[in-house]
CSV table of C-alpha atoms in Angstrom, one decimal:
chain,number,residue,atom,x,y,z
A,1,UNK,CA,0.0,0.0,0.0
A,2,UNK,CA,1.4,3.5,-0.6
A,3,UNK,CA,0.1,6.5,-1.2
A,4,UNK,CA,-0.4,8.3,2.4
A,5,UNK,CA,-4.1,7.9,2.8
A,6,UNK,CA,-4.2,11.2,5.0
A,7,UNK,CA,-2.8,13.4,1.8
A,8,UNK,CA,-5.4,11.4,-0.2
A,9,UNK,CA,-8.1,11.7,2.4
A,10,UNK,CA,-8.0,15.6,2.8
A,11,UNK,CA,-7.5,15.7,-1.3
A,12,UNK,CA,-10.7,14.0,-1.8
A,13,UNK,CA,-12.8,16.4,0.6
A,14,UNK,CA,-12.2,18.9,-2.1
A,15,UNK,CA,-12.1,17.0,-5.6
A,16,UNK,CA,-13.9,14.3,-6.8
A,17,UNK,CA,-13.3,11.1,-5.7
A,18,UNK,CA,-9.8,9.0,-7.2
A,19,UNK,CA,-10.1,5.4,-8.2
A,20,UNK,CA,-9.7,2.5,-5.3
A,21,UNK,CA,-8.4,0.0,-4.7
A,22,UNK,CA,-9.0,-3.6,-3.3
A,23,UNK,CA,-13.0,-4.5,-4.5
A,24,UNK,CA,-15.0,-3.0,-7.1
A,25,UNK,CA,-18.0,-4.2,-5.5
A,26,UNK,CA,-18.5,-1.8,-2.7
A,27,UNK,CA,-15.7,-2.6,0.0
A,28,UNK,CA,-13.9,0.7,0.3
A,29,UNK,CA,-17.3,2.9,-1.6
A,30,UNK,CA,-19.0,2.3,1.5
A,31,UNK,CA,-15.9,3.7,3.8
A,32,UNK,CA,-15.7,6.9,1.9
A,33,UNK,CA,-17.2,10.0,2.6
A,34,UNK,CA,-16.6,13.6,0.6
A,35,UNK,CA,-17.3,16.9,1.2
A,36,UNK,CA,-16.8,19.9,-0.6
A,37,UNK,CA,-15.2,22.1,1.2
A,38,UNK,CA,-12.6,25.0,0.1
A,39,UNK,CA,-11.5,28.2,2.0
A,40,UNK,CA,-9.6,31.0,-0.1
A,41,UNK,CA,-5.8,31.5,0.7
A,42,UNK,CA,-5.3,27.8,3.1
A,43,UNK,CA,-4.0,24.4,2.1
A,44,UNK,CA,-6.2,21.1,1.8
A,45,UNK,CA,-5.1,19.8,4.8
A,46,UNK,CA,-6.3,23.5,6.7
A,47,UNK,CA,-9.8,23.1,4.6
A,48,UNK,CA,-10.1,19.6,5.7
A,49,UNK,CA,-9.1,19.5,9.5
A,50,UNK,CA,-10.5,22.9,10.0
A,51,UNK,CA,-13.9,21.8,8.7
A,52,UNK,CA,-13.5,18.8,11.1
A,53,UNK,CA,-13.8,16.5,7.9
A,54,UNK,CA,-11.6,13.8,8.1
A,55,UNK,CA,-12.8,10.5,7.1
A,56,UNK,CA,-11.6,7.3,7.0
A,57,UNK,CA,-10.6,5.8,3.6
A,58,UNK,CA,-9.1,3.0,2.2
A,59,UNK,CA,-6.2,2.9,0.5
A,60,UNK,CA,-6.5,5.2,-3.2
A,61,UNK,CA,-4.9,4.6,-6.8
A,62,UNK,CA,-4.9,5.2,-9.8
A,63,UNK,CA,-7.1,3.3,-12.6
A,64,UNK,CA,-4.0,0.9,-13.0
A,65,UNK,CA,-3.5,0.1,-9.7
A,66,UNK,CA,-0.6,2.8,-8.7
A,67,UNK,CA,-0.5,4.0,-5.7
A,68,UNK,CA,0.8,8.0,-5.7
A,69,UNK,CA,3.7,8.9,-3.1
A,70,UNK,CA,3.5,6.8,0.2
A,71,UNK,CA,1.4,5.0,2.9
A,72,UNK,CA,0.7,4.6,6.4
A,73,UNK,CA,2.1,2.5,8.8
A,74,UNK,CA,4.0,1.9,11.7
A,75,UNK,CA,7.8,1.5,13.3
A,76,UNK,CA,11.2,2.8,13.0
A,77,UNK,CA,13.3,2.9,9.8
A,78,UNK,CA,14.7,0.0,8.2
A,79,UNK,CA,18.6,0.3,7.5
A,80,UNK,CA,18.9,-2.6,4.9
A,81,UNK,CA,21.7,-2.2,2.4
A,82,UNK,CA,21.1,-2.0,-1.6
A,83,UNK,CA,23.3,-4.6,-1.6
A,84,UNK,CA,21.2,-7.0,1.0
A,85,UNK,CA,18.6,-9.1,0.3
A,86,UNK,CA,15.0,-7.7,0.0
A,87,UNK,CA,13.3,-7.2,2.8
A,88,UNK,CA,10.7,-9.9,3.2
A,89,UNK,CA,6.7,-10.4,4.2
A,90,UNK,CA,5.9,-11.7,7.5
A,91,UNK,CA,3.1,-14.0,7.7
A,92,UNK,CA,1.8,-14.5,11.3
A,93,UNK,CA,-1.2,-16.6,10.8
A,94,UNK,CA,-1.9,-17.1,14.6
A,95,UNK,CA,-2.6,-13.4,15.4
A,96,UNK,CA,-3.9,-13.1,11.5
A,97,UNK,CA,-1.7,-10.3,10.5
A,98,UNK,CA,0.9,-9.4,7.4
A,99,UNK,CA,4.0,-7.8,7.8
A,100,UNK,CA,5.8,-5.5,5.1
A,101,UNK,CA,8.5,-3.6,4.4
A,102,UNK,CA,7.1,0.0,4.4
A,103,UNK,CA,5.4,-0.9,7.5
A,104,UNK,CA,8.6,0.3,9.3
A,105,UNK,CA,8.5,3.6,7.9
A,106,UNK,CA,4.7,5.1,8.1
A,107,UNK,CA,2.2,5.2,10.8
A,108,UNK,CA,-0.4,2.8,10.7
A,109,UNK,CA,-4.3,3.0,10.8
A,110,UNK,CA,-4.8,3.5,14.6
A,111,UNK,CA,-2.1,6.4,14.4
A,112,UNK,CA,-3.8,8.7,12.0
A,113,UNK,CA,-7.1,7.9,13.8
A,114,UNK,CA,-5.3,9.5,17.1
A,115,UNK,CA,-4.2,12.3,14.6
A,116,UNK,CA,-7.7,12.9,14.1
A,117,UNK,CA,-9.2,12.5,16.9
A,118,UNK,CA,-6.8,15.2,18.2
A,119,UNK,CA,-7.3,17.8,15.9
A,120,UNK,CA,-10.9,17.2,16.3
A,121,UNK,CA,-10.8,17.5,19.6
A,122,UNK,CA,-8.2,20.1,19.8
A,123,UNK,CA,-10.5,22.2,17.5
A,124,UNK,CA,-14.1,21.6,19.2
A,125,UNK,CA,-11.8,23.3,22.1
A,126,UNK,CA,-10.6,26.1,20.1
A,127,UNK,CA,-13.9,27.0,18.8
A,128,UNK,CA,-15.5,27.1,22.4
A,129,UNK,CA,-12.7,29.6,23.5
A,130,UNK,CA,-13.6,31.3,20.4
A,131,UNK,CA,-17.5,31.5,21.3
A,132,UNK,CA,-18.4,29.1,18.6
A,133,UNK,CA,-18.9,25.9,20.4
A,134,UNK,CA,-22.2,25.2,19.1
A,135,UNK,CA,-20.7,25.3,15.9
A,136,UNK,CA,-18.5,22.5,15.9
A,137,UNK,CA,-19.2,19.1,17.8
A,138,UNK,CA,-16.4,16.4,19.0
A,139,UNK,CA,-17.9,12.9,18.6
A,140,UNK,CA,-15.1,11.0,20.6
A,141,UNK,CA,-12.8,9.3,18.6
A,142,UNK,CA,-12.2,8.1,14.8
A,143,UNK,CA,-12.8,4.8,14.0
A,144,UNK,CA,-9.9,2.5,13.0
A,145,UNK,CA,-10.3,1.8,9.5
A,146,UNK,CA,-9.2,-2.2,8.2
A,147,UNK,CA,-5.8,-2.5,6.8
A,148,UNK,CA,-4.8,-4.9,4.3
A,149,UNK,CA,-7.8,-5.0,2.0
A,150,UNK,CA,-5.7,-6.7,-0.9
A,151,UNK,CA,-5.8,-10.1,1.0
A,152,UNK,CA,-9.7,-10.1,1.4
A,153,UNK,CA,-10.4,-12.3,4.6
A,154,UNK,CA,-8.3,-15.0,5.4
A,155,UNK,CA,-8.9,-16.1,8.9
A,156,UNK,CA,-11.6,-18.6,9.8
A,157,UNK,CA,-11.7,-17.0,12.8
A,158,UNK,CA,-12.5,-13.6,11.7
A,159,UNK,CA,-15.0,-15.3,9.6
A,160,UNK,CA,-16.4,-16.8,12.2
A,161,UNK,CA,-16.9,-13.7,14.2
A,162,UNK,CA,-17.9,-11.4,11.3
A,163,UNK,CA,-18.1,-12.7,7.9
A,164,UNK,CA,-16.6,-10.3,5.6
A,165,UNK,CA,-17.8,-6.8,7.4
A,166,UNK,CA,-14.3,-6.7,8.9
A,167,UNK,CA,-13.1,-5.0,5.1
A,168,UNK,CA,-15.8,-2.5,5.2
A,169,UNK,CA,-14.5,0.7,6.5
A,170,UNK,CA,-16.8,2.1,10.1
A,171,UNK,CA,-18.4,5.4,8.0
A,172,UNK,CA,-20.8,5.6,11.0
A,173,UNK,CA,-18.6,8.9,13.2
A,174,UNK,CA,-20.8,11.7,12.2
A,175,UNK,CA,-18.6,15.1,11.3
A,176,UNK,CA,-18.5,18.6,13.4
A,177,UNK,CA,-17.9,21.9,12.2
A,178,UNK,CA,-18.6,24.4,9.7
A,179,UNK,CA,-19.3,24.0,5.8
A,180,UNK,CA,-18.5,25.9,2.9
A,181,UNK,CA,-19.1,29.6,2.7
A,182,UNK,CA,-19.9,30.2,6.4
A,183,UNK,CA,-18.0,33.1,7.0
A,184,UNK,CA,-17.3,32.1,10.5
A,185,UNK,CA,-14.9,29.3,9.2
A,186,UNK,CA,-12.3,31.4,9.0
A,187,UNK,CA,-12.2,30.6,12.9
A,188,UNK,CA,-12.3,27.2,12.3
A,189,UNK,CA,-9.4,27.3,10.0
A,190,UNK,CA,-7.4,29.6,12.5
A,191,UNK,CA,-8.0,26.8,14.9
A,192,UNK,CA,-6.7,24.1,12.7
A,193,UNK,CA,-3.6,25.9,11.8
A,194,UNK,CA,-3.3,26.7,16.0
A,195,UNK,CA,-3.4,22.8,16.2
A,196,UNK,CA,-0.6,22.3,13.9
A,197,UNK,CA,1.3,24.5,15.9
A,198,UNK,CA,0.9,22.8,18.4
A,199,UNK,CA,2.3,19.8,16.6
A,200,UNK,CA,-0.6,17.6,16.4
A,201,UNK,CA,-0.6,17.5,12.9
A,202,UNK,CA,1.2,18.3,9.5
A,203,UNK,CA,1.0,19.8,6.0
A,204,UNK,CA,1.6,16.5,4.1
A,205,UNK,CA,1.9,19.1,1.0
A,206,UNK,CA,5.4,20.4,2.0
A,207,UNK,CA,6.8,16.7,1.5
A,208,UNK,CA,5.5,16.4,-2.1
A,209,UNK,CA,8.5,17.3,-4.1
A,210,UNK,CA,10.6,14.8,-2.0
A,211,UNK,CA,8.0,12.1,-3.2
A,212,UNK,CA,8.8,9.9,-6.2
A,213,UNK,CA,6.4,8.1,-8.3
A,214,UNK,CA,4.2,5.4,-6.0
A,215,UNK,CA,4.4,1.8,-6.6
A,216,UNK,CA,1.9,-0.7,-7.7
A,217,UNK,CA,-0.8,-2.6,-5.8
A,218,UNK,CA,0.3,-6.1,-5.8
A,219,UNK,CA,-3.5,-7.1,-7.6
A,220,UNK,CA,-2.6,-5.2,-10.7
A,221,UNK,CA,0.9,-6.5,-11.6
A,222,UNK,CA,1.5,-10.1,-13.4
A,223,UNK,CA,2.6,-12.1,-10.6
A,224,UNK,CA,0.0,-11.2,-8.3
A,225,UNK,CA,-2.9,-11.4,-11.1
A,226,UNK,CA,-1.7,-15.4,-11.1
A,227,UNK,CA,-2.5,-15.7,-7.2
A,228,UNK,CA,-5.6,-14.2,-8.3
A,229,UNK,CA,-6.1,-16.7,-11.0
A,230,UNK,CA,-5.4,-19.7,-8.8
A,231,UNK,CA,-8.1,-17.8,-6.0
A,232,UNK,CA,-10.6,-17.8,-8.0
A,233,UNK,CA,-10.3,-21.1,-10.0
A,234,UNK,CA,-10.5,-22.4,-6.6
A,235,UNK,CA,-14.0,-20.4,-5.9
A,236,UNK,CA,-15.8,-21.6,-9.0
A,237,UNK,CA,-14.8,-25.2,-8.2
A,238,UNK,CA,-16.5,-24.9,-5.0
A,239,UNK,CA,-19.6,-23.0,-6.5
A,240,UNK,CA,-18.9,-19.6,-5.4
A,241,UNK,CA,-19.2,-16.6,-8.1
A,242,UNK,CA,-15.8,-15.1,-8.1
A,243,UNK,CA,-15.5,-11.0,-8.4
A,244,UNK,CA,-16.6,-9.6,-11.9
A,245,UNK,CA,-13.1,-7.0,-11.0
A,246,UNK,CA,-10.2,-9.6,-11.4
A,247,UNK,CA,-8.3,-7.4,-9.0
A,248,UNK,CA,-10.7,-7.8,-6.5
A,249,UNK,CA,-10.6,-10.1,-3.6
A,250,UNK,CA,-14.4,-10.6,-2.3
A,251,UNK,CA,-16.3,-13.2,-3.7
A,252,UNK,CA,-19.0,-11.4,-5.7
A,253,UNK,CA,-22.4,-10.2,-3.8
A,254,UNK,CA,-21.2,-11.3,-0.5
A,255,UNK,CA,-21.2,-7.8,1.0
A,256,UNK,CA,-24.8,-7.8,0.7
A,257,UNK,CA,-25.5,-11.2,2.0
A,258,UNK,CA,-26.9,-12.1,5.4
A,259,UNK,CA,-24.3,-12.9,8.0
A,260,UNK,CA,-24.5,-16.6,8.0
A,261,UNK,CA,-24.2,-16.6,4.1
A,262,UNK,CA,-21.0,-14.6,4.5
A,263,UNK,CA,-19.7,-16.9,7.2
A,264,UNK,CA,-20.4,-20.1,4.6
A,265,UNK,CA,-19.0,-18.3,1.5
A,266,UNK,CA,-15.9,-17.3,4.1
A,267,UNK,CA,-15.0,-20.6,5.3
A,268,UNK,CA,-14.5,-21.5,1.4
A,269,UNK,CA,-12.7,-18.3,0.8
A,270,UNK,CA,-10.4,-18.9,3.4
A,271,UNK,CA,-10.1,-22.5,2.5
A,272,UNK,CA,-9.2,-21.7,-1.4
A,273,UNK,CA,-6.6,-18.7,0.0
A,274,UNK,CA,-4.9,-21.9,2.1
A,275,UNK,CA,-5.1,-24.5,-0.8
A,276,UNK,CA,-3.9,-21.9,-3.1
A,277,UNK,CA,-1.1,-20.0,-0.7
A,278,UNK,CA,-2.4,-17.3,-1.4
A,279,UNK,CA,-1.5,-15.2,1.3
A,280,UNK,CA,2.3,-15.6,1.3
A,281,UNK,CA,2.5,-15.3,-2.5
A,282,UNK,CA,0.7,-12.3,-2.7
A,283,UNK,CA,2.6,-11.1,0.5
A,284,UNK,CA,5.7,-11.5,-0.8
A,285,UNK,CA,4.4,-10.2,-4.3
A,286,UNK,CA,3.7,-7.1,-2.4
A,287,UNK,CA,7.0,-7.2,-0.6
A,288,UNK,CA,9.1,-7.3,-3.5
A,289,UNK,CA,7.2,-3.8,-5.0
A,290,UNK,CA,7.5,-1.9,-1.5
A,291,UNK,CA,11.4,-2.6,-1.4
A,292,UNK,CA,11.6,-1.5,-4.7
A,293,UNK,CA,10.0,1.8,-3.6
A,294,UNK,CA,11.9,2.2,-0.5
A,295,UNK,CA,15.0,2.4,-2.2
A,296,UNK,CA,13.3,5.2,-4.7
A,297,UNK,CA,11.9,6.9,-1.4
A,298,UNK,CA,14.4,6.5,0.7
A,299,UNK,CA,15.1,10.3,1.1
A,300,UNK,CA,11.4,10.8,1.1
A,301,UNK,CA,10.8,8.3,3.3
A,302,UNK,CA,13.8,9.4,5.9
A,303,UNK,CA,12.4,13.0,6.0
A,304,UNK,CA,8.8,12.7,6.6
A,305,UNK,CA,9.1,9.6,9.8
A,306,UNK,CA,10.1,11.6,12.3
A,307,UNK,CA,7.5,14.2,11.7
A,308,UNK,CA,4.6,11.5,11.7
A,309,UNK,CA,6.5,10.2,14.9
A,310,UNK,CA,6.5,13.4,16.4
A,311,UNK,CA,2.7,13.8,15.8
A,312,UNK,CA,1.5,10.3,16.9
A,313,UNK,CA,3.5,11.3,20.1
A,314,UNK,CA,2.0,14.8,20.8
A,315,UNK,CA,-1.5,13.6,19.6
A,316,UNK,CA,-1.3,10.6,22.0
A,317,UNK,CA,0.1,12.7,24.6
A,318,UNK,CA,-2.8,15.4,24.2
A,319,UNK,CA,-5.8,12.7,24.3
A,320,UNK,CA,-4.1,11.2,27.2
A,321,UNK,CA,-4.1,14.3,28.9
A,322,UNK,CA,-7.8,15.0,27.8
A,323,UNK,CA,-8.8,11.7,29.2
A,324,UNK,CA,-9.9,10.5,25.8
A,325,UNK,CA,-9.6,7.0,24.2
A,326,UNK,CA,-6.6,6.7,22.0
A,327,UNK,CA,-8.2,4.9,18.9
A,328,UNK,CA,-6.3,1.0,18.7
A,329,UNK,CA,-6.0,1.4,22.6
């Protein structure tokens, strides 16, 4: 996954919505929400966290499957030499989760949810002080959105408990704040740039020239399309409709099924993803392409850490403080 889904997130607020990736039949529609909101003379980001806008989205790209600039994860930086083998996918299937290379250099799900929830928070504060509290209402704290979505489900477990609604995004946080010509959002917006200041966000915009050229979803290049292949051979041999997207991985029309149809079609799924090794293949499919990156990035990548570090911290720090639930926590 790359393409930081907070610089996407605030961009779609303003344009029209990019491409996704992951299922054409509804997974990540259903976990995006736009608004269209612009204030003269401030950056996306200040439009977006001022209006108190942020949404949760999956992860963006283009109509090829190429993800612009760089994701978010978590950890510390990896120091792997050009000439030293790849860095590899780590497959935990007791704790069901998938380990990458880029996950050491970008903040994860649960830490731009505390981002959020700060500046939300931070904001609904500043617009009290300002006389305007009415205006602008903190709902608690953002939803942690899935992660992964190019694997589909492959846990019985998480079948059992849930069927497939663990890939669709939680759209359910109502928003706060101001919209579009109100004059009075020119508070707002000074309160969003005051929460910057304070350090509980960024302008991803000033690490754009630093950003080279994203890399591809592992769905859309040749080797991963095979894992694909094998997938859903192994659906239609057990009766179940494959996806009409051949990037996609949800079996088709399950998201609309009742729960004990997605838990049947699930078992299946997961049992063709082990027949098939699906998940390592693709896992290291998708390693390979984020190593690749890394190496473009590298300079990207080494500049922009600490600051997304430095804000997970502060924004932590601040909810702590507040005596708010930190989102993951």
């Amino acid at each position: 996954m790359n393409d930081d889904p907070f610089v996407r997130r605030l961009r779609t607020l303003a344009d029209p919505a990019p491409p996704v990736l992951v299922d054409g039949d509804r997974v990540l529609r259903l976990g995006r929400r736009r608004r269209a909101l612009r204030a003269a003379g401030v950056g996306v980001a200040t439009v977006v966290a001022a209006a108190g806008a942020f949404t949760a989205a999956a992860l963006p790209a283009t109509t090829d499957g190429r993800v612009t600039s760089a994701t978010a994860t978590r950890g510390g930086p990896v120091t792997t030499a050009t000439t030293s083998p790849a860095p590899a996918a780590v497959v935990d299937e007791e704790a069901g989760t998938i380990t990458l290379p880029l996950d050491e250099w970008f903040w994860d799900s649960a830490d731009i949810a505390t981002m959020e929830t700060a500046v939300d928070l931070y904001v609904s504060r500043c617009m009290a002080d300002a006389g305007l509290g009415a205006e602008y209402t903190f709902h608690g704290a953002f939803p942690v959105q899935p992660d992964r979505l190019e694997y589909g489900v492959w846990s019985r477990d998480v079948v059992l408990e849930s069927g497939y609604r663990s890939l669709v995004p939680d759209d359910s946080r109502p928003g706060g704040g101001l919209r579009g010509d109100d004059p009075r959002v020119s508070t707002q917006v000074g309160c969003y740039r005051s929460a910057m200041a304070e350090g509980l966000t960024y302008e991803p915009g000033d690490f754009e020239a630093l950003a080279p050229v994203g890399y591809t979803s592992p769905t859309y290049l040749p080797e991963g399309q095979e894992v694909l292949a094998d997938w859903r051979r192994c659906l239609a041999d057990n009766d179940v409709a494959a996806p009409d997207d051949d990037t996609s991985t949800v079996p088709r029309g399950v998201l609309d099924a009742p729960l004990d149809e997605q838990i049947r079609v699930g078992l299946i799924d997961v049992a063709c993803k082990e027949q098939t090794d699906y998940v390592r293949r693709m896992a290291d499919v998708h390693a390979a392409e984020q190593a690749a990156y890394i190496e473009r990035a590298r300079g990207y990548l080494e500049q922009i850490r600490p600051v997304q570090e430095s804000v997970v911290a502060r924004s932590r720090a601040y909810l702590e403080d507040a005596g708010v639930a930190v989102p993951g926590e």
